[in-house]
mmCIF file of C-alpha atoms and ligand atoms in Angstrom:
data_model
loop_
_atom_site.group_PDB
_atom_site.id
_atom_site.type_symbol
_atom_site.label_atom_id
_atom_site.label_comp_id
_atom_site.label_asym_id
_atom_site.label_seq_id
_atom_site.Cartn_x
_atom_site.Cartn_y
_atom_site.Cartn_z
ATOM 1 C CA MET Q 73 5.662 12.852 -32.636
ATOM 2 C CA LEU Q 74 3.019 14.625 -30.583
ATOM 3 C CA HIS Q 75 0.844 12.061 -28.789
ATOM 4 C CA LYS Q 76 -2.757 13.316 -28.594
ATOM 5 C CA LEU Q 77 -4.785 12.223 -25.573
ATOM 6 C CA ALA Q 78 -8.487 12.202 -24.739
ATOM 7 C CA PHE Q 79 -9.304 11.712 -21.056
ATOM 8 C CA ILE Q 80 -12.516 9.892 -20.202
ATOM 9 C CA GLY Q 81 -12.981 11.023 -16.619
ATOM 10 C CA PHE Q 82 -10.981 13.732 -14.874
ATOM 11 C CA GLY Q 83 -10.927 12.736 -11.220
ATOM 12 C CA VAL Q 84 -7.956 12.210 -8.927
ATOM 13 C CA VAL Q 85 -6.008 9.829 -11.188
ATOM 14 C CA GLY Q 86 -6.637 11.790 -14.400
ATOM 15 C CA GLN Q 87 -5.538 15.004 -12.689
ATOM 16 C CA GLY Q 88 -2.479 13.163 -11.343
ATOM 17 C CA LEU Q 89 -1.398 12.309 -14.902
ATOM 18 C CA ALA Q 90 -2.182 15.842 -16.116
ATOM 19 C CA GLU Q 91 0.035 17.296 -13.359
ATOM 20 C CA ILE Q 92 2.889 14.992 -14.361
ATOM 21 C CA LEU Q 93 2.517 15.946 -18.041
ATOM 22 C CA ARG Q 94 2.550 19.631 -17.065
ATOM 23 C CA ASP Q 95 5.468 19.416 -14.625
ATOM 24 C CA LYS Q 96 7.681 17.048 -16.619
ATOM 25 C CA ARG Q 97 6.985 18.297 -20.111
ATOM 26 C CA GLU Q 98 10.592 19.371 -20.856
ATOM 27 C CA GLU Q 99 12.208 16.394 -19.111
ATOM 28 C CA LEU Q 100 10.033 13.858 -20.953
ATOM 29 C CA LYS Q 101 10.745 15.510 -24.275
ATOM 30 C CA ALA Q 102 14.495 15.771 -23.715
ATOM 31 C CA ASN Q 103 15.031 12.306 -22.197
ATOM 32 C CA HIS Q 104 12.450 10.171 -23.971
ATOM 33 C CA GLY Q 105 11.365 12.189 -27.007
ATOM 34 C CA PHE Q 106 7.886 11.954 -25.519
ATOM 35 C CA GLU Q 107 5.469 14.824 -26.065
ATOM 36 C CA ALA Q 108 1.790 14.601 -25.151
ATOM 37 C CA GLN Q 109 -1.095 16.968 -25.714
ATOM 38 C CA ILE Q 110 -4.538 16.741 -24.113
ATOM 39 C CA VAL Q 111 -7.111 17.342 -26.856
ATOM 40 C CA ALA Q 112 -10.245 16.274 -24.979
ATOM 41 C CA ILE Q 113 -11.713 15.597 -21.573
ATOM 42 C CA SER Q 114 -15.135 14.082 -21.088
ATOM 43 C CA ASP Q 115 -16.256 13.701 -17.489
ATOM 44 C CA TRP Q 116 -19.890 12.812 -16.685
ATOM 45 C CA ASN Q 117 -19.866 15.212 -13.749
ATOM 46 C CA LYS Q 118 -17.349 17.962 -14.519
ATOM 47 C CA GLY Q 119 -18.302 18.534 -18.165
ATOM 48 C CA SER Q 120 -16.506 18.053 -21.469
ATOM 49 C CA LEU Q 121 -14.076 19.945 -23.656
ATOM 50 C CA TYR Q 122 -12.542 19.167 -27.036
ATOM 51 C CA HIS Q 123 -10.145 21.160 -29.130
ATOM 52 C CA PRO Q 124 -8.366 19.374 -31.981
ATOM 53 C CA GLU Q 125 -5.321 21.598 -31.500
ATOM 54 C CA GLY Q 126 -5.042 20.915 -27.796
ATOM 55 C CA LEU Q 127 -6.223 22.221 -24.433
ATOM 56 C CA ASP Q 128 -4.054 24.161 -21.981
ATOM 57 C CA ILE Q 129 -3.096 21.706 -19.216
ATOM 58 C CA ASN Q 130 -2.393 24.377 -16.649
ATOM 59 C CA LEU Q 131 -5.753 26.068 -17.270
ATOM 60 C CA LEU Q 132 -7.544 22.715 -17.158
ATOM 61 C CA LEU Q 133 -6.059 21.890 -13.770
ATOM 62 C CA GLU Q 134 -6.622 25.361 -12.356
ATOM 63 C CA THR Q 135 -10.224 25.413 -13.561
ATOM 64 C CA VAL Q 136 -11.141 22.018 -12.204
ATOM 65 C CA GLN Q 137 -9.255 22.410 -8.940
ATOM 66 C CA GLU Q 138 -10.754 25.843 -8.221
ATOM 67 C CA THR Q 139 -14.334 25.234 -9.370
ATOM 68 C CA GLY Q 140 -14.790 21.445 -9.370
ATOM 69 C CA SER Q 141 -15.951 21.653 -12.981
ATOM 70 C CA LEU Q 142 -14.675 22.369 -16.512
ATOM 71 C CA GLU Q 143 -17.461 24.860 -17.290
ATOM 72 C CA ALA Q 144 -15.298 27.915 -16.573
ATOM 73 C CA TYR Q 145 -12.531 26.859 -19.005
ATOM 74 C CA PRO Q 146 -12.231 29.795 -21.443
ATOM 75 C CA THR Q 147 -14.007 29.525 -24.770
ATOM 76 C CA SER Q 148 -11.916 29.861 -27.911
ATOM 77 C CA GLN Q 149 -12.446 29.313 -31.619
ATOM 78 C CA GLY Q 150 -12.801 25.624 -32.414
ATOM 79 C CA LEU Q 151 -13.531 24.599 -28.812
ATOM 80 C CA LYS Q 152 -16.392 22.107 -28.453
ATOM 81 C CA ARG Q 153 -18.218 21.428 -25.232
ATOM 82 C CA ASP Q 154 -20.588 18.714 -24.055
ATOM 83 C CA TRP Q 155 -19.327 15.820 -26.150
ATOM 84 C CA ASP Q 156 -20.193 12.637 -24.275
ATOM 85 C CA SER Q 157 -17.634 9.894 -23.691
ATOM 86 C CA ILE Q 158 -18.569 7.824 -26.752
ATOM 87 C CA LYS Q 159 -18.539 10.806 -29.130
ATOM 88 C CA THR Q 160 -15.213 11.931 -27.663
ATOM 89 C CA ILE Q 161 -13.698 8.475 -28.153
ATOM 90 C CA LYS Q 162 -15.056 8.060 -31.672
ATOM 91 C CA GLU Q 163 -14.767 11.533 -33.120
ATOM 92 C CA SER Q 164 -11.880 13.310 -31.429
ATOM 93 C CA ASN Q 165 -8.466 13.261 -33.115
ATOM 94 C CA ALA Q 166 -6.833 11.577 -30.075
ATOM 95 C CA ASP Q 167 -4.303 8.783 -30.655
ATOM 96 C CA THR Q 168 -4.911 7.338 -27.200
ATOM 97 C CA ILE Q 169 -7.813 7.290 -24.767
ATOM 98 C CA VAL Q 170 -6.911 7.741 -21.099
ATOM 99 C CA GLU Q 171 -9.755 5.750 -19.541
ATOM 100 C CA VAL Q 172 -10.145 6.900 -15.932
ATOM 101 C CA SER Q 173 -13.916 7.074 -15.704
ATOM 102 C CA TYR Q 174 -15.963 6.204 -12.665
ATOM 103 C CA THR Q 175 -16.720 2.549 -13.362
ATOM 104 C CA ASN Q 176 -18.897 -0.065 -11.694
ATOM 105 C CA VAL Q 177 -16.481 -2.669 -10.298
ATOM 106 C CA GLU Q 178 -18.977 -5.500 -10.680
ATOM 107 C CA THR Q 179 -19.836 -4.967 -14.336
ATOM 108 C CA GLY Q 180 -16.710 -3.128 -15.498
ATOM 109 C CA GLN Q 181 -19.005 -0.614 -17.234
ATOM 110 C CA PRO Q 182 -18.883 1.895 -18.797
ATOM 111 C CA ALA Q 183 -15.117 1.315 -19.114
ATOM 112 C CA ILE Q 184 -15.487 -1.957 -21.085
ATOM 113 C CA SER Q 185 -17.660 -0.190 -23.669
ATOM 114 C CA HIS Q 186 -15.183 2.694 -23.781
ATOM 115 C CA CYS Q 187 -12.394 0.220 -24.644
ATOM 116 C CA GLU Q 188 -14.503 -1.472 -27.316
ATOM 117 C CA VAL Q 189 -15.399 1.818 -28.986
ATOM 118 C CA ALA Q 190 -11.798 3.044 -28.780
ATOM 119 C CA PHE Q 191 -10.314 -0.122 -30.303
ATOM 120 C CA THR Q 192 -12.857 -0.284 -33.112
ATOM 121 C CA SER Q 193 -12.157 3.427 -33.798
ATOM 122 C CA GLY Q 194 -8.433 2.664 -34.107
ATOM 123 C CA LYS Q 195 -7.423 4.284 -30.825
ATOM 124 C CA ASN Q 196 -5.103 2.961 -28.095
ATOM 125 C CA VAL Q 197 -6.299 2.855 -24.487
ATOM 126 C CA VAL Q 198 -4.427 3.306 -21.219
ATOM 127 C CA MET Q 199 -6.367 2.721 -18.046
ATOM 128 C CA THR Q 200 -6.281 2.129 -14.309
ATOM 129 C CA ASN Q 201 -9.778 0.649 -14.033
ATOM 130 C CA LYS Q 202 -9.379 -2.976 -12.895
ATOM 131 C CA GLY Q 203 -12.874 -4.169 -13.842
ATOM 132 C CA PRO Q 204 -12.461 -4.257 -17.627
ATOM 133 C CA VAL Q 205 -9.109 -6.031 -17.425
ATOM 134 C CA ALA Q 206 -10.269 -8.606 -14.868
ATOM 135 C CA LEU Q 207 -13.633 -9.215 -16.516
ATOM 136 C CA ALA Q 208 -12.849 -8.930 -20.219
ATOM 137 C CA TYR Q 209 -9.094 -9.474 -20.690
ATOM 138 C CA GLN Q 210 -9.353 -12.123 -23.424
ATOM 139 C CA LYS Q 211 -12.075 -10.372 -25.393
ATOM 140 C CA LEU Q 212 -10.530 -6.909 -25.242
ATOM 141 C CA THR Q 213 -7.039 -8.177 -26.053
ATOM 142 C CA ARG Q 214 -8.367 -9.882 -29.199
ATOM 143 C CA LEU Q 215 -10.253 -6.740 -30.188
ATOM 144 C CA ALA Q 216 -7.151 -4.573 -29.749
ATOM 145 C CA GLU Q 217 -5.174 -7.090 -31.831
ATOM 146 C CA GLN Q 218 -7.760 -7.072 -34.628
ATOM 147 C CA HIS Q 219 -7.631 -3.301 -34.827
ATOM 148 C CA ARG Q 220 -3.829 -3.114 -34.418
ATOM 149 C CA VAL Q 221 -3.977 -0.770 -31.448
ATOM 150 C CA GLN Q 222 -2.386 -0.964 -28.005
ATOM 151 C CA TRP Q 223 -3.855 -1.404 -24.536
ATOM 152 C CA GLY Q 224 -1.970 -0.476 -21.362
ATOM 153 C CA PHE Q 225 -3.130 -1.081 -17.797
ATOM 154 C CA GLU Q 226 0.008 -1.043 -15.648
ATOM 155 C CA GLY Q 227 -1.801 0.828 -12.864
ATOM 156 C CA THR Q 228 -4.437 -1.834 -12.310
ATOM 157 C CA VAL Q 229 -2.069 -3.754 -10.024
ATOM 158 C CA MET Q 230 0.042 -1.763 -7.511
ATOM 159 C CA SER Q 231 -0.451 1.622 -9.244
ATOM 160 C CA GLY Q 232 2.868 2.951 -10.601
ATOM 161 C CA THR Q 233 4.971 0.160 -9.065
ATOM 162 C CA PRO Q 234 5.786 -1.780 -12.262
ATOM 163 C CA THR Q 235 4.129 -5.047 -11.245
ATOM 164 C CA LEU Q 236 3.180 -5.967 -14.820
ATOM 165 C CA ARG Q 237 6.167 -4.659 -16.779
ATOM 166 C CA MET Q 238 8.895 -5.860 -14.443
ATOM 167 C CA PRO Q 239 8.111 -9.567 -14.920
ATOM 168 C CA GLN Q 240 7.359 -9.098 -18.630
ATOM 169 C CA LEU Q 241 10.434 -7.093 -19.503
ATOM 170 C CA ALA Q 242 13.080 -7.605 -16.841
ATOM 171 C CA LEU Q 243 12.254 -11.226 -15.943
ATOM 172 C CA VAL Q 244 11.678 -12.284 -19.553
ATOM 173 C CA GLY Q 245 12.534 -15.951 -20.206
ATOM 174 C CA ASN Q 246 11.539 -17.208 -16.765
ATOM 175 C CA GLN Q 247 8.443 -19.236 -16.131
ATOM 176 C CA MET Q 248 6.496 -18.037 -13.101
ATOM 177 C CA LYS Q 249 5.830 -20.990 -10.819
ATOM 178 C CA GLU Q 250 4.035 -18.950 -8.217
ATOM 179 C CA ILE Q 251 3.063 -15.349 -7.536
ATOM 180 C CA ARG Q 252 2.267 -14.247 -3.962
ATOM 181 C CA GLY Q 253 1.450 -10.753 -2.946
ATOM 182 C CA ILE Q 254 -0.050 -8.175 -0.670
ATOM 183 C CA LEU Q 255 -2.091 -6.439 -3.338
ATOM 184 C CA ASN Q 256 -4.531 -4.362 -1.321
ATOM 185 C CA GLY Q 257 -3.338 -1.333 0.641
ATOM 186 C CA THR Q 258 -6.525 -0.782 2.636
ATOM 187 C CA THR Q 259 -6.498 -4.222 4.247
ATOM 188 C CA ASN Q 260 -2.750 -4.147 4.875
ATOM 189 C CA TYR Q 261 -3.158 -0.747 6.519
ATOM 190 C CA ILE Q 262 -6.001 -2.053 8.713
ATOM 191 C CA LEU Q 263 -4.072 -5.166 9.785
ATOM 192 C CA THR Q 264 -0.942 -3.114 10.533
ATOM 193 C CA LYS Q 265 -2.860 -0.560 12.614
ATOM 194 C CA MET Q 266 -4.748 -3.275 14.500
ATOM 195 C CA GLU Q 267 -1.474 -4.998 15.372
ATOM 196 C CA GLU Q 268 0.819 -2.047 16.066
ATOM 197 C CA GLU Q 269 -1.573 0.449 17.627
ATOM 198 C CA GLU Q 270 -4.262 -1.933 18.804
ATOM 199 C CA VAL Q 271 -6.960 0.217 17.207
ATOM 200 C CA SER Q 272 -10.291 -1.380 16.324
ATOM 201 C CA TYR Q 273 -11.060 -2.643 12.839
ATOM 202 C CA GLU Q 274 -13.653 0.124 12.379
ATOM 203 C CA THR Q 275 -11.238 2.932 13.368
ATOM 204 C CA ALA Q 276 -8.513 1.598 11.074
ATOM 205 C CA LEU Q 277 -10.974 1.331 8.164
ATOM 206 C CA LYS Q 278 -12.169 4.915 8.699
ATOM 207 C CA GLU Q 279 -8.552 6.112 8.623
ATOM 208 C CA ALA Q 280 -7.899 4.208 5.376
ATOM 209 C CA GLN Q 281 -10.980 5.844 3.830
ATOM 210 C CA ALA Q 282 -9.892 9.298 5.021
ATOM 211 C CA LEU Q 283 -6.434 8.744 3.496
ATOM 212 C CA GLY Q 284 -8.113 8.036 0.170
ATOM 213 C CA PHE Q 285 -6.898 4.575 -0.788
ATOM 214 C CA ALA Q 286 -10.011 2.571 0.136
ATOM 215 C CA GLU Q 287 -12.386 1.908 -2.757
ATOM 216 C CA ALA Q 288 -15.600 3.992 -2.955
ATOM 217 C CA ASP Q 289 -17.325 0.974 -1.418
ATOM 218 C CA PRO Q 290 -14.710 -0.514 0.939
ATOM 219 C CA THR Q 291 -16.503 -3.872 0.894
ATOM 220 C CA SER Q 292 -14.438 -4.521 -2.211
ATOM 221 C CA ASP Q 293 -11.236 -4.083 -0.182
ATOM 222 C CA VAL Q 294 -12.129 -5.813 3.078
ATOM 223 C CA GLU Q 295 -13.839 -8.814 1.465
ATOM 224 C CA GLY Q 296 -10.857 -9.359 -0.839
ATOM 225 C CA TYR Q 297 -12.661 -8.620 -4.131
ATOM 226 C CA ASP Q 298 -10.185 -5.891 -5.121
ATOM 227 C CA ALA Q 299 -7.232 -8.265 -4.588
ATOM 228 C CA ARG Q 300 -9.116 -11.002 -6.478
ATOM 229 C CA TYR Q 301 -9.387 -8.757 -9.550
ATOM 230 C CA LYS Q 302 -5.639 -8.182 -9.362
ATOM 231 C CA VAL Q 303 -5.042 -11.946 -9.157
ATOM 232 C CA VAL Q 304 -7.088 -12.452 -12.334
ATOM 233 C CA ILE Q 305 -5.121 -9.733 -14.132
ATOM 234 C CA LEU Q 306 -1.784 -11.272 -13.083
ATOM 235 C CA ALA Q 307 -2.883 -14.790 -14.046
ATOM 236 C CA ASN Q 308 -4.021 -13.733 -17.520
ATOM 237 C CA HIS Q 309 -1.334 -11.223 -18.309
ATOM 238 C CA ILE Q 310 1.768 -12.558 -16.570
ATOM 239 C CA MET Q 311 1.144 -16.310 -16.293
ATOM 240 C CA ASN Q 312 -0.835 -16.619 -19.519
ATOM 241 C CA VAL Q 313 -3.615 -18.533 -17.745
ATOM 242 C CA PRO Q 314 -7.159 -17.510 -18.781
ATOM 243 C CA LEU Q 315 -8.455 -17.441 -15.214
ATOM 244 C CA LYS Q 316 -11.830 -15.873 -14.483
ATOM 245 C CA VAL Q 317 -12.964 -14.080 -11.315
ATOM 246 C CA GLU Q 318 -15.093 -17.072 -10.253
ATOM 247 C CA ASP Q 319 -12.017 -19.375 -10.442
ATOM 248 C CA VAL Q 320 -10.368 -17.529 -7.546
ATOM 249 C CA SER Q 321 -11.470 -18.435 -4.022
ATOM 250 C CA CYS Q 322 -11.784 -15.336 -1.924
ATOM 251 C CA GLN Q 323 -11.922 -14.504 1.766
ATOM 252 C CA GLY Q 324 -11.369 -11.045 3.245
ATOM 253 C CA ILE Q 325 -10.200 -9.791 6.623
ATOM 254 C CA THR Q 326 -13.507 -9.152 8.384
ATOM 255 C CA SER Q 327 -13.077 -12.238 10.558
ATOM 256 C CA ILE Q 328 -9.625 -11.190 11.850
ATOM 257 C CA THR Q 329 -10.143 -10.136 15.464
ATOM 258 C CA PRO Q 330 -7.718 -8.413 17.883
ATOM 259 C CA GLU Q 331 -7.561 -11.772 19.687
ATOM 260 C CA LEU Q 332 -6.375 -13.575 16.527
ATOM 261 C CA ILE Q 333 -3.788 -10.852 15.971
ATOM 262 C CA ARG Q 334 -2.451 -11.230 19.534
ATOM 263 C CA THR Q 335 -2.282 -15.018 19.195
ATOM 264 C CA ALA Q 336 -0.343 -14.742 15.931
ATOM 265 C CA ARG Q 337 2.103 -12.316 17.534
ATOM 266 C CA ALA Q 338 2.725 -14.739 20.414
ATOM 267 C CA GLU Q 339 3.550 -17.416 17.800
ATOM 268 C CA GLY Q 340 6.029 -15.112 15.996
ATOM 269 C CA LYS Q 341 3.622 -14.651 13.106
ATOM 270 C CA ARG Q 342 1.578 -11.889 11.497
ATOM 271 C CA TRP Q 343 -1.740 -11.863 9.638
ATOM 272 C CA LYS Q 344 -1.601 -10.704 6.046
ATOM 273 C CA LEU Q 345 -4.220 -10.753 3.312
ATOM 274 C CA LEU Q 346 -2.330 -12.791 0.735
ATOM 275 C CA ALA Q 347 -3.175 -13.162 -2.914
ATOM 276 C CA SER Q 348 -1.589 -16.112 -4.668
ATOM 277 C CA ILE Q 349 -1.478 -17.994 -7.941
ATOM 278 C CA LYS Q 350 0.348 -21.307 -8.011
ATOM 279 C CA ARG Q 351 1.110 -23.494 -11.001
ATOM 280 C CA GLY Q 352 0.869 -27.084 -9.815
ATOM 281 C CA GLU Q 353 1.506 -30.468 -11.379
ATOM 282 C CA GLU Q 354 0.416 -30.809 -15.017
ATOM 283 C CA GLY Q 355 0.003 -27.057 -15.308
ATOM 284 C CA LYS Q 356 -3.051 -26.864 -13.045
ATOM 285 C CA VAL Q 357 -3.325 -23.411 -11.505
ATOM 286 C CA VAL Q 358 -4.743 -22.641 -8.066
ATOM 287 C CA ALA Q 359 -5.492 -19.028 -7.220
ATOM 288 C CA LYS Q 360 -6.849 -17.535 -4.035
ATOM 289 C CA VAL Q 361 -7.153 -14.517 -1.781
ATOM 290 C CA ALA Q 362 -7.203 -15.270 1.945
ATOM 291 C CA PRO Q 363 -5.821 -14.045 5.253
ATOM 292 C CA GLU Q 364 -2.791 -16.086 6.306
ATOM 293 C CA LYS Q 365 -0.535 -16.105 9.341
ATOM 294 C CA VAL Q 366 2.898 -15.565 7.835
ATOM 295 C CA ASP Q 367 6.178 -16.200 9.576
ATOM 296 C CA LEU Q 368 8.033 -13.001 10.476
ATOM 297 C CA ALA Q 369 10.958 -14.232 8.360
ATOM 298 C CA ASP Q 370 8.730 -14.212 5.240
ATOM 299 C CA SER Q 371 9.657 -11.356 2.863
ATOM 300 C CA LEU Q 372 5.988 -10.264 2.863
ATOM 301 C CA ALA Q 373 5.691 -10.072 6.679
ATOM 302 C CA GLY Q 374 7.596 -6.785 6.906
ATOM 303 C CA ILE Q 375 5.337 -4.971 4.412
ATOM 304 C CA LYS Q 376 3.432 -2.471 6.505
ATOM 305 C CA GLY Q 377 0.675 0.088 6.141
ATOM 306 C CA ALA Q 378 -0.682 0.850 2.692
ATOM 307 C CA ILE Q 379 2.425 -0.459 0.902
ATOM 308 C CA ASN Q 380 1.938 -3.412 -1.449
ATOM 309 C CA ALA Q 381 4.406 -6.157 -2.359
ATOM 310 C CA ILE Q 382 4.628 -9.056 -4.748
ATOM 311 C CA ALA Q 383 6.962 -12.051 -4.905
ATOM 312 C CA TYR Q 384 7.485 -13.767 -8.269
ATOM 313 C CA GLU Q 385 8.851 -17.279 -7.994
ATOM 314 C CA CYS Q 386 10.725 -17.836 -11.238
ATOM 315 C CA ASP Q 387 12.179 -21.081 -12.593
ATOM 316 C CA LEU Q 388 15.553 -19.518 -13.527
ATOM 317 C CA VAL Q 389 16.287 -16.684 -11.124
ATOM 318 C CA GLY Q 390 14.398 -17.812 -8.000
ATOM 319 C CA THR Q 391 12.175 -15.471 -6.046
ATOM 320 C CA VAL Q 392 12.163 -11.777 -6.904
ATOM 321 C CA THR Q 393 10.180 -9.482 -4.612
ATOM 322 C CA LEU Q 394 8.954 -6.021 -5.547
ATOM 323 C CA SER Q 395 7.380 -3.629 -3.074
ATOM 324 C CA GLY Q 396 6.022 -0.119 -3.432
ATOM 325 C CA ALA Q 397 2.998 2.095 -3.641
ATOM 326 C CA GLY Q 398 -0.332 0.446 -4.407
ATOM 327 C CA ALA Q 399 -2.373 3.637 -4.727
ATOM 328 C CA GLY Q 400 -2.066 7.437 -4.740
ATOM 329 C CA LYS Q 401 -2.767 10.336 -7.103
ATOM 330 C CA ILE Q 402 0.720 10.827 -8.555
ATOM 331 C CA GLU Q 403 1.710 7.152 -8.215
ATOM 332 C CA THR Q 404 -1.332 5.988 -10.193
ATOM 333 C CA GLY Q 405 -1.073 8.915 -12.621
ATOM 334 C CA TYR Q 406 2.492 7.760 -13.201
ATOM 335 C CA SER Q 407 1.313 4.241 -14.105
ATOM 336 C CA LEU Q 408 -0.510 5.808 -17.082
ATOM 337 C CA LEU Q 409 2.648 7.648 -18.091
ATOM 338 C CA ILE Q 410 4.548 4.316 -18.154
ATOM 339 C CA ASP Q 411 1.926 2.926 -20.562
ATOM 340 C CA LEU Q 412 1.972 6.068 -22.712
ATOM 341 C CA ILE Q 413 5.746 6.162 -23.062
ATOM 342 C CA HIS Q 414 5.775 2.480 -24.037
ATOM 343 C CA ILE Q 415 2.971 2.979 -26.560
ATOM 344 C CA ALA Q 416 4.735 5.976 -28.087
ATOM 345 C CA GLY Q 417 7.937 3.954 -28.411
ATOM 346 C CA ASN Q 418 6.454 0.670 -29.610
ATOM 347 C CA LYS Q 419 4.145 0.579 -32.556
ATOM 348 C CA GLN Q 420 4.031 -3.240 -32.763
ATOM 349 C CA LYS Q 421 2.800 -4.715 -29.489
ATOM 350 C CA VAL Q 422 -0.872 -4.910 -28.638
ATOM 351 C CA VAL Q 423 -1.048 -5.369 -24.880
ATOM 352 C CA MET Q 424 1.490 -3.146 -23.168
HETATM 353 N N1 HSE X 209 -8.465 0.214 -2.792
HETATM 354 C C1 HSE X 209 -7.230 -0.211 -3.355
HETATM 355 C C2 HSE X 209 -6.282 -0.556 -2.224
HETATM 356 C C3 HSE X 209 -6.683 0.884 -4.233
HETATM 357 O O1 HSE X 209 -6.599 -0.283 -1.065
HETATM 358 O O2 HSE X 209 -5.226 -1.120 -2.488
HETATM 359 C C4 HSE X 209 -5.759 0.445 -5.303
HETATM 360 O O3 HSE X 209 -6.269 -0.560 -6.126
#
């Protein structure tokens, strides 16, 4: 069955998914029976297009990459322009909304409203925006359930590295006693550069911004807020604990000086910004984000640069560690493809 998609936002991540759908069209059809068609794009800055019979992916990418806008996309019979995000979600014939809008990390808006409108209109949502999942997981999950639609957000933690599906599918039957991870690439990059090349904090941060993985406002990275959102998502979705953002203590890396880094090295240790969730006695859960001096023998000590890693401590199989990309155009675009393929193949589950 052809899976019709409406993109809300068409920035780096949305274009990453569109490139994958263009380049892997035949492979996805032959190997997974998965066929997708983009019927709409609504981007507050680049403009909007809707055609119920589908838009040409190659032309969309060429137009936006050459002109920075969708205005020059050729007009044809039945093509509508200028539909805003809400109209596109409500009135287009899409099966699934690809929610990759520019969203305020503190309020989760407008992405939370986009999810609400999509679910109540009977449409699935796949997204990489962390805010709505961290701030409204319980509410949005219930809403998706009520309307019998599906919600995927694999890319909210470690982009296309399957941080959410691996424990849910491959580690099924275990109870997670603890999750520890390096969940923010910007801060890991800064700490690695400060240690290995002895560059200043400011220089390392500028490099991370130039490489494109720092948030629009890097305060969210360096103060640990980005990692804290990811902790909340993991607690709710993987450990089934309805943790809220304010339940997670949070400290970033701004107090880590070159002197502290040298001292740790002399002790055979290394500073890492660790995110953790631990299930204690009587089910009490403690979650935090904080810089820690980890022993070089620790599986997380060797994770360098912008790479992320996560260790799941399971009651049956012991500790399983997963490392991989935590950001990137194609990597994060791919996380949306994982959600889409699962949605297309599973008509029963609500939260993918
Ligand atoms: N700013 C984030 C990071 C991007 O540095 O890891 C992915 O969430």
